[in-house]
PDB file of C-alpha atoms and ligand atoms in Angstrom:
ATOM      1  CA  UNK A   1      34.789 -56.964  -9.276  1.00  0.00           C
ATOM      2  CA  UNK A   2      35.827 -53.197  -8.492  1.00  0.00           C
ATOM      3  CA  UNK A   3      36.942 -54.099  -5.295  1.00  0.00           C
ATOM      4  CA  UNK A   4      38.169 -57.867  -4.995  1.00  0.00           C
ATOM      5  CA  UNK A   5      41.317 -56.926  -3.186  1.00  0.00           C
ATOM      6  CA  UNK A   6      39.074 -56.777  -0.226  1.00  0.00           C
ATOM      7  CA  UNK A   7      36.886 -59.816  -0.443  1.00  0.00           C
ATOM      8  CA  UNK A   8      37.882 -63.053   1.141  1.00  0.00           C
ATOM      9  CA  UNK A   9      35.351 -64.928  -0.750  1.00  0.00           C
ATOM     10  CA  UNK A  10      31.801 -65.285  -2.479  1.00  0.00           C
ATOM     11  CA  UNK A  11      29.062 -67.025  -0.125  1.00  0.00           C
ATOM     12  CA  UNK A  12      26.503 -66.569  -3.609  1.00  0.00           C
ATOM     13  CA  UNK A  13      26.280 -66.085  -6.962  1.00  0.00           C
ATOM     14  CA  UNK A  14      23.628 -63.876  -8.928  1.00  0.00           C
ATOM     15  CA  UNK A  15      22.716 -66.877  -9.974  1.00  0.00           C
ATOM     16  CA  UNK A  16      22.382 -68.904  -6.543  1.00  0.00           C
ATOM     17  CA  UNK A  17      20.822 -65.159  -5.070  1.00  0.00           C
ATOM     18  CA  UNK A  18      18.291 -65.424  -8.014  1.00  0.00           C
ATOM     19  CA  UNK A  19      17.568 -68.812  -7.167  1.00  0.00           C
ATOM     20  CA  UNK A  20      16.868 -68.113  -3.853  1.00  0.00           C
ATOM     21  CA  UNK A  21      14.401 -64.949  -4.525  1.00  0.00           C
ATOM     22  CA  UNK A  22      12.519 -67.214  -6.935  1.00  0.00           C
ATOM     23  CA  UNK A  23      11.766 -69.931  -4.205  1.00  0.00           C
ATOM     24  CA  UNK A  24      11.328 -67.112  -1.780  1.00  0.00           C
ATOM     25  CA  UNK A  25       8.776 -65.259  -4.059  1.00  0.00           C
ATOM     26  CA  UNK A  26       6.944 -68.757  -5.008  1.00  0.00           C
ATOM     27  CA  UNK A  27       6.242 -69.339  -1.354  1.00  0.00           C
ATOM     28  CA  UNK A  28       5.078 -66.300  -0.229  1.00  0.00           C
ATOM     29  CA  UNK A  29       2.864 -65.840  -4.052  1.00  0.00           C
ATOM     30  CA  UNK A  30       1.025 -69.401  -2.860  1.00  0.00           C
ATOM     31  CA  UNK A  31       0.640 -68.404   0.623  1.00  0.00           C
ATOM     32  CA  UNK A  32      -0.931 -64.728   0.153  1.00  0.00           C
ATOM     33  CA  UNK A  33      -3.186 -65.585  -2.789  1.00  0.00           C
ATOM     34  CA  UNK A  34      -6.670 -63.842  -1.904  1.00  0.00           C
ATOM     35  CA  UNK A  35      -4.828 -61.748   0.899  1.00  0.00           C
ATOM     36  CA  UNK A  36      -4.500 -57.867   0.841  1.00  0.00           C
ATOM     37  CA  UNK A  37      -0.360 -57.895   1.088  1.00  0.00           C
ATOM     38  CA  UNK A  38       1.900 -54.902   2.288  1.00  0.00           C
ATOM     39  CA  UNK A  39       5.484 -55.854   1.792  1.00  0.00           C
ATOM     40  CA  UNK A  40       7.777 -53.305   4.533  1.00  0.00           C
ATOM     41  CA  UNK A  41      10.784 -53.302   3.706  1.00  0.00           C
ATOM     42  CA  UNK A  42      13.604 -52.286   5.663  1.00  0.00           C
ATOM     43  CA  UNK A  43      16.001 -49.308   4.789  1.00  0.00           C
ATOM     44  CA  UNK A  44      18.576 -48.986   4.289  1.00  0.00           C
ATOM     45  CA  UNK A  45      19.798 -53.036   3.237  1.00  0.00           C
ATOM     46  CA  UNK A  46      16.980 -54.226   2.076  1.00  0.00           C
ATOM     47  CA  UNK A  47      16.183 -52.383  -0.800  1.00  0.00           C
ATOM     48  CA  UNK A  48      17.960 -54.310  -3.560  1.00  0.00           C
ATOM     49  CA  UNK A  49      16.434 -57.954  -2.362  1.00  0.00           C
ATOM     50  CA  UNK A  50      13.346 -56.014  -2.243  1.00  0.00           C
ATOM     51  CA  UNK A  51      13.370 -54.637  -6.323  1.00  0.00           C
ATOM     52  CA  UNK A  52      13.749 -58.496  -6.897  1.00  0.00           C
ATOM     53  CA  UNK A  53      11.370 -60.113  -5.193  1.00  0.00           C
ATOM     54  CA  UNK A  54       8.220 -57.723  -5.737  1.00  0.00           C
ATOM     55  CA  UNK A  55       9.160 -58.641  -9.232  1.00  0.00           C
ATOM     56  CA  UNK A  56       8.794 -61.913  -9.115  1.00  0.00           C
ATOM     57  CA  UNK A  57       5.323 -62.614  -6.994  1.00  0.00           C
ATOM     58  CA  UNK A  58       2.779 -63.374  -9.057  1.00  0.00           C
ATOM     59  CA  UNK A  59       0.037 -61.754  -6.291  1.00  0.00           C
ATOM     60  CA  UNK A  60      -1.380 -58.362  -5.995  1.00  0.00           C
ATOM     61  CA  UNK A  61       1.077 -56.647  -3.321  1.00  0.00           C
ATOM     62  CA  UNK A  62       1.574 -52.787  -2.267  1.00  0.00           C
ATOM     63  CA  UNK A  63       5.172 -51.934  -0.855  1.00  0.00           C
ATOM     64  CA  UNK A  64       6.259 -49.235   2.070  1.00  0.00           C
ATOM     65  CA  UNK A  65       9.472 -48.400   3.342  1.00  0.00           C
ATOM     66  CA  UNK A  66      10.779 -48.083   6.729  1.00  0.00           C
ATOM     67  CA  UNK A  67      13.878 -46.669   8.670  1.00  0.00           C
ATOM     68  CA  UNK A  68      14.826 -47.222  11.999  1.00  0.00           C
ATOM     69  CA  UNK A  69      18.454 -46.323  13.600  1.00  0.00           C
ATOM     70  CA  UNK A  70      19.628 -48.227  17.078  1.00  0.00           C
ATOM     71  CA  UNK A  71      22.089 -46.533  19.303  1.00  0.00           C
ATOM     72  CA  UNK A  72      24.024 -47.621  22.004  1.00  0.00           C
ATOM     73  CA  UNK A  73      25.210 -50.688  20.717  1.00  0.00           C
ATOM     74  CA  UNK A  74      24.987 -53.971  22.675  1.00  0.00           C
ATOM     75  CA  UNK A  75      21.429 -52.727  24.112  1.00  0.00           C
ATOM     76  CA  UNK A  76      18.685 -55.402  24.035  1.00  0.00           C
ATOM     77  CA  UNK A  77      16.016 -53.024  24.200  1.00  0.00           C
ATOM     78  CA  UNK A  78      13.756 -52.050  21.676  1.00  0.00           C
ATOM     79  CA  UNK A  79      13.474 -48.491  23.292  1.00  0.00           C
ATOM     80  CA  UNK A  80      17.335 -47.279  21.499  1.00  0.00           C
ATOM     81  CA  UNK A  81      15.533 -47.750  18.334  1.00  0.00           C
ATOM     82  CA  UNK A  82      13.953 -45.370  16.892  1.00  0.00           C
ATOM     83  CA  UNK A  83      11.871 -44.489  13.712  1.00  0.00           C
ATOM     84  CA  UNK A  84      13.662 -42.606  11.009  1.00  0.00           C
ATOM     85  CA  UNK A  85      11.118 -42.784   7.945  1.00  0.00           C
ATOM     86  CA  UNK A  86       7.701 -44.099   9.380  1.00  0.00           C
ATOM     87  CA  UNK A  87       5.394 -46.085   7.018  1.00  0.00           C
ATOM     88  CA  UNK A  88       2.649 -43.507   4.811  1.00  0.00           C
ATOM     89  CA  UNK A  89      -0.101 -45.804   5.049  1.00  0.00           C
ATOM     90  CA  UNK A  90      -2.275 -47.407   7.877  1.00  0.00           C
ATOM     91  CA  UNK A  91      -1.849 -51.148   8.361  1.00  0.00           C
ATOM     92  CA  UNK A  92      -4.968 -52.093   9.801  1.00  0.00           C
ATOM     93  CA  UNK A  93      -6.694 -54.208   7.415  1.00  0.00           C
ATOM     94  CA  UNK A  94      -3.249 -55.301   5.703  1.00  0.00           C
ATOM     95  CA  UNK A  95      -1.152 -58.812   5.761  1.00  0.00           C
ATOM     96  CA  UNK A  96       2.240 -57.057   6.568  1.00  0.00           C
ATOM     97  CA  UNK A  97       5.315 -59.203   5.327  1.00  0.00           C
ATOM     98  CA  UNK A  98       8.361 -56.893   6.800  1.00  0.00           C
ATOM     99  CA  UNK A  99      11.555 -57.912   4.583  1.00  0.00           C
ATOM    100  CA  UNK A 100      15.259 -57.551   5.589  1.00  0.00           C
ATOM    101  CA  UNK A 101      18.193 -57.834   3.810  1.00  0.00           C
ATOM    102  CA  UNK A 102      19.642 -59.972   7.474  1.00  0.00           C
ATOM    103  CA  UNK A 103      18.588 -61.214  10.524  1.00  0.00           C
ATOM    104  CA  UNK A 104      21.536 -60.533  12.621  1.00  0.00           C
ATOM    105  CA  UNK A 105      21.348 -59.811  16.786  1.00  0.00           C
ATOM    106  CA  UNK A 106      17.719 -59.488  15.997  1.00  0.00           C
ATOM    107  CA  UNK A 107      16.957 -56.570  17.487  1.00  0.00           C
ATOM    108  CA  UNK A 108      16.243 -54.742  14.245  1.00  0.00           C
ATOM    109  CA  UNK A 109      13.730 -57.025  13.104  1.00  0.00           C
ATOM    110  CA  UNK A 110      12.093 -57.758  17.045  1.00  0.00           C
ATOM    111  CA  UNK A 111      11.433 -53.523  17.575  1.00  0.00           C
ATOM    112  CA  UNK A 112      10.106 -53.340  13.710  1.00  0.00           C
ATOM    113  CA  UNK A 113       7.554 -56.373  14.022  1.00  0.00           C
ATOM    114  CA  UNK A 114       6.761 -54.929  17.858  1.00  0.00           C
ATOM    115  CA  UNK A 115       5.837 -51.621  16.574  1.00  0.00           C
ATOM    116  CA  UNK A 116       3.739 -52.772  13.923  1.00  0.00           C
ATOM    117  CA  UNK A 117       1.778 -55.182  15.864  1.00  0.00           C
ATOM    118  CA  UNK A 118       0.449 -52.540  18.159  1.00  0.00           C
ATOM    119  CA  UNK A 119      -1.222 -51.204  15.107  1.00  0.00           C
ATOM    120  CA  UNK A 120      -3.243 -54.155  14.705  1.00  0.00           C
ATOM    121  CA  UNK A 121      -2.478 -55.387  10.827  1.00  0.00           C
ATOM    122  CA  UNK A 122      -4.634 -58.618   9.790  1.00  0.00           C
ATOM    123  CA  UNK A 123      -1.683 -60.230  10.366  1.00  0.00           C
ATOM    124  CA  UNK A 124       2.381 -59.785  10.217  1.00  0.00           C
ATOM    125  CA  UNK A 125       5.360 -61.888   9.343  1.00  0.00           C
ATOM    126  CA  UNK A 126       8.821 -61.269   8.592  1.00  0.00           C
ATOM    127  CA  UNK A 127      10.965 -62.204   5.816  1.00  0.00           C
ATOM    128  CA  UNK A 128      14.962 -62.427   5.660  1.00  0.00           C
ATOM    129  CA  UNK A 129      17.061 -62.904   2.734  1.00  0.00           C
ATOM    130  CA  UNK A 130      19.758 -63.937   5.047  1.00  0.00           C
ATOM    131  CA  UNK A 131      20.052 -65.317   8.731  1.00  0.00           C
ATOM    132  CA  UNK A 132      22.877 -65.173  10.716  1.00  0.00           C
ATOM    133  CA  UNK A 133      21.683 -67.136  14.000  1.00  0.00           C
ATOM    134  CA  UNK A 134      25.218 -67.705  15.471  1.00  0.00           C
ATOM    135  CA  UNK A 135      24.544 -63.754  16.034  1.00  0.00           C
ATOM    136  CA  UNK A 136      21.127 -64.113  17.995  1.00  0.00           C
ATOM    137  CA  UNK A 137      20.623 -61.997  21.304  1.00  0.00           C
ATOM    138  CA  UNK A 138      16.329 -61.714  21.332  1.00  0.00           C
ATOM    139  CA  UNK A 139      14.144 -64.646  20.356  1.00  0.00           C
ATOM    140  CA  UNK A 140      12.930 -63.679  16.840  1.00  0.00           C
ATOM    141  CA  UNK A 141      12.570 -66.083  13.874  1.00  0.00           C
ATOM    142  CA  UNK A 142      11.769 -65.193  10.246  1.00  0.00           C
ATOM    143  CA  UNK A 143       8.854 -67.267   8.813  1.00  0.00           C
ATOM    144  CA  UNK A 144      10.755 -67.218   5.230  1.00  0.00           C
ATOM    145  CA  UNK A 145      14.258 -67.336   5.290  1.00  0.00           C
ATOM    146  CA  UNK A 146      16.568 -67.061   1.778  1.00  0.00           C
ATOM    147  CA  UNK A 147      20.180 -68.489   2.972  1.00  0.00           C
ATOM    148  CA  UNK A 148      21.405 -68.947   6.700  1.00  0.00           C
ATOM    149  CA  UNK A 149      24.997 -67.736   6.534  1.00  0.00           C
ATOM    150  CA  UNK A 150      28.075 -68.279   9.049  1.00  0.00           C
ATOM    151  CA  UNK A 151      29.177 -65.150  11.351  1.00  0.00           C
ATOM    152  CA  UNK A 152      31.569 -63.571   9.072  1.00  0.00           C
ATOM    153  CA  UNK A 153      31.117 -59.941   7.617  1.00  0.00           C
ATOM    154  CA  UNK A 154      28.894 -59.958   4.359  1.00  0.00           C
ATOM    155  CA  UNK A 155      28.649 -57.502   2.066  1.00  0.00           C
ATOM    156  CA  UNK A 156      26.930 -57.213  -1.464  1.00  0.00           C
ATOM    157  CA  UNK A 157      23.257 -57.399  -2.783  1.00  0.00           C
ATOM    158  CA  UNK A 158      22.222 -54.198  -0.421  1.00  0.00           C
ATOM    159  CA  UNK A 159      24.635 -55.121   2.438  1.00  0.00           C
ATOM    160  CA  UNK A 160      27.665 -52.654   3.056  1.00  0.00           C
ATOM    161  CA  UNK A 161      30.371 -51.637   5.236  1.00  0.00           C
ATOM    162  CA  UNK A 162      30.500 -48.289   6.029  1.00  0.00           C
ATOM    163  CA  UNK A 163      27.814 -47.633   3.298  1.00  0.00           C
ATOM    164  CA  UNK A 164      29.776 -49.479   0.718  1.00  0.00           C
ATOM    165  CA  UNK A 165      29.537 -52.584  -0.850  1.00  0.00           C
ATOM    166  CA  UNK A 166      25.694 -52.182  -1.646  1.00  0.00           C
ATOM    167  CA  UNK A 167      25.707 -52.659  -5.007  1.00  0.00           C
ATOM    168  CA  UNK A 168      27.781 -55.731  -5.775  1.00  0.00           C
ATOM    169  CA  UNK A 169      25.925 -58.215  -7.849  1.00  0.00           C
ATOM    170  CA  UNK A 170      27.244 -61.119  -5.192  1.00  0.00           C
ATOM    171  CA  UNK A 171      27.050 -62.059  -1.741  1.00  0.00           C
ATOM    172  CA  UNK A 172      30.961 -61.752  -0.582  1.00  0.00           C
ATOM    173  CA  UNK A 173      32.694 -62.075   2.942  1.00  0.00           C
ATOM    174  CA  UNK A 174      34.794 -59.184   3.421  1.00  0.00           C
ATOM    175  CA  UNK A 175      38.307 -59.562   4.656  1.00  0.00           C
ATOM    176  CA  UNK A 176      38.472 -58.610   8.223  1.00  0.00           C
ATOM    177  CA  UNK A 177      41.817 -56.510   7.395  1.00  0.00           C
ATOM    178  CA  UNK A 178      39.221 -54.218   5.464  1.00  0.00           C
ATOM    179  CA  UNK A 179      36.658 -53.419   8.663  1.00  0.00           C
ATOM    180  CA  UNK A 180      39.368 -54.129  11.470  1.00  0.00           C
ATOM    181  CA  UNK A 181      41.935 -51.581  10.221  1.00  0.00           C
ATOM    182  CA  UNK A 182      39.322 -49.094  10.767  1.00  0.00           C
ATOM    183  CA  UNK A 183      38.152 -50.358  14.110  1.00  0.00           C
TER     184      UNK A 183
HETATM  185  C1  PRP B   1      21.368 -53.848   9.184  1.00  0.00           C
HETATM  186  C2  PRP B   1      20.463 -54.720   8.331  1.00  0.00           C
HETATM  187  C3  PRP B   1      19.316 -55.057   9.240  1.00  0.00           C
HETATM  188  C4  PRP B   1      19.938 -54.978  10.619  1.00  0.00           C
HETATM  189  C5  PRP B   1      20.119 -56.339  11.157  1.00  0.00           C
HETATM  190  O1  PRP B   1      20.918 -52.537   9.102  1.00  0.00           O
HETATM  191  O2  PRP B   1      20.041 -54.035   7.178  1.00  0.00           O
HETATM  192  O3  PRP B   1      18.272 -54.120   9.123  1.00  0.00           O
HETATM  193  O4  PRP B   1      21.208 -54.333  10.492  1.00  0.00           O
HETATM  194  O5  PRP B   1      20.815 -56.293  12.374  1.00  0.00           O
HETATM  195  P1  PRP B   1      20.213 -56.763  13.739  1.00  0.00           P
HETATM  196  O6  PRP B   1      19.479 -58.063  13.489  1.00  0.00           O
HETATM  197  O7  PRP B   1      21.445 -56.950  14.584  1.00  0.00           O
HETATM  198  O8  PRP B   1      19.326 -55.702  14.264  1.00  0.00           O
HETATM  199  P2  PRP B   1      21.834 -51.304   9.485  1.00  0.00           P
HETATM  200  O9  PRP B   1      21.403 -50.790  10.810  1.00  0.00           O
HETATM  201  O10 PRP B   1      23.279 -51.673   9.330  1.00  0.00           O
HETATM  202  O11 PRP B   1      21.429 -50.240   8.417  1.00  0.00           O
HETATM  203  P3  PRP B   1      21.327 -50.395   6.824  1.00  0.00           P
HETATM  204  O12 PRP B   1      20.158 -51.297   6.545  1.00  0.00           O
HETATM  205  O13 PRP B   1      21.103 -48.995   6.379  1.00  0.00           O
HETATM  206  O14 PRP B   1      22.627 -50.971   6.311  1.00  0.00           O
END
């Protein structure tokens, strides 16, 4: 790996993270057979986990892309986020699945789901490649969940630090030397 002097260790394989975006895909294939799916996928993390698993439902399935950035960090409200890239489409007659790359504080996840609910899709759930609960500060669960992880920094498969990291192959803790020097 380029940059193994700065990983601590790897959480998951390509292998185990294929794994997991098979059973992932398998459950959401079975449960929107016959139902007009809009996969929303979070930028910028979730775009990698996204590539894999509209490859790998076997159901008809359209895909949109959102942005949102949060500011003043700590805040609980949904108000200090804000859309960046809004969706191109209408969701009214759609079965939204929003997908992130991590369910973290939650806040991300809680505006994003809020927003599009008030514009009255057939019917909306969320999907997380990872969950990091430990982290938690609203109420928000995924309904399909890849891997809950431990509250260390991950990088890899999407995730970066300081817009790095995105495209390793592997889920990897990164050392805290590497984000704390820089605090
Ligand atoms: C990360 C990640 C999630 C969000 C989760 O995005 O991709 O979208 O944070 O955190 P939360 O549950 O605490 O809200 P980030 O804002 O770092 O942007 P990125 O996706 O471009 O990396």
């Amino acid at each position: 790996m380029y940059c193994d002097n700065d990983i601590s260790r790897v959480l998951l394989t390509p292998q185990q993270i294929d794994n997991t975006v098979t059973s992932l895909a398998n459950r959401i294939s079975e449960d929107y057979a016959d139902k007009n799916l809009l996969l929303v996928g979070l930028l910028k993390g979730s775009f990698v986990f996204m590539a894999d698993l509209i490859r790998k439902l076997t159901v008809p399935c359209r895909t949109e892309f959102m942005a949102v950035s949060s500011y003043g960090s700590g805040t609980r409200s949904c108000g200090k986020v804000t859309i960046t890239k809004d969706l191109s489409v209408n969701i009214d007659d759609c079965d939204v699945l929003v997908v992130e790359d991590i369910l973290d504080t939650g806040i991300t996840a809680a505006c994003v789901t809020d927003i599009l609910s008030k514009r009255n899709p057939a019917s909306l759930r969320l999907c997380s490649f990872l969950d990091k609960p430990e982290r938690r500060q609203v109420p928000i669960t995924a309904d399909y969940v890849g891997v809950t992880v431990p509250d260390e920094f991950v990088v890899g498969y999407g995730l970066d630090y300081d817009e790095r990291y995105r495209n390793l192959d592997c889920l990897c803790v990164l050392k805290p030397e590497v984000y704390s020097d820089k605090a």
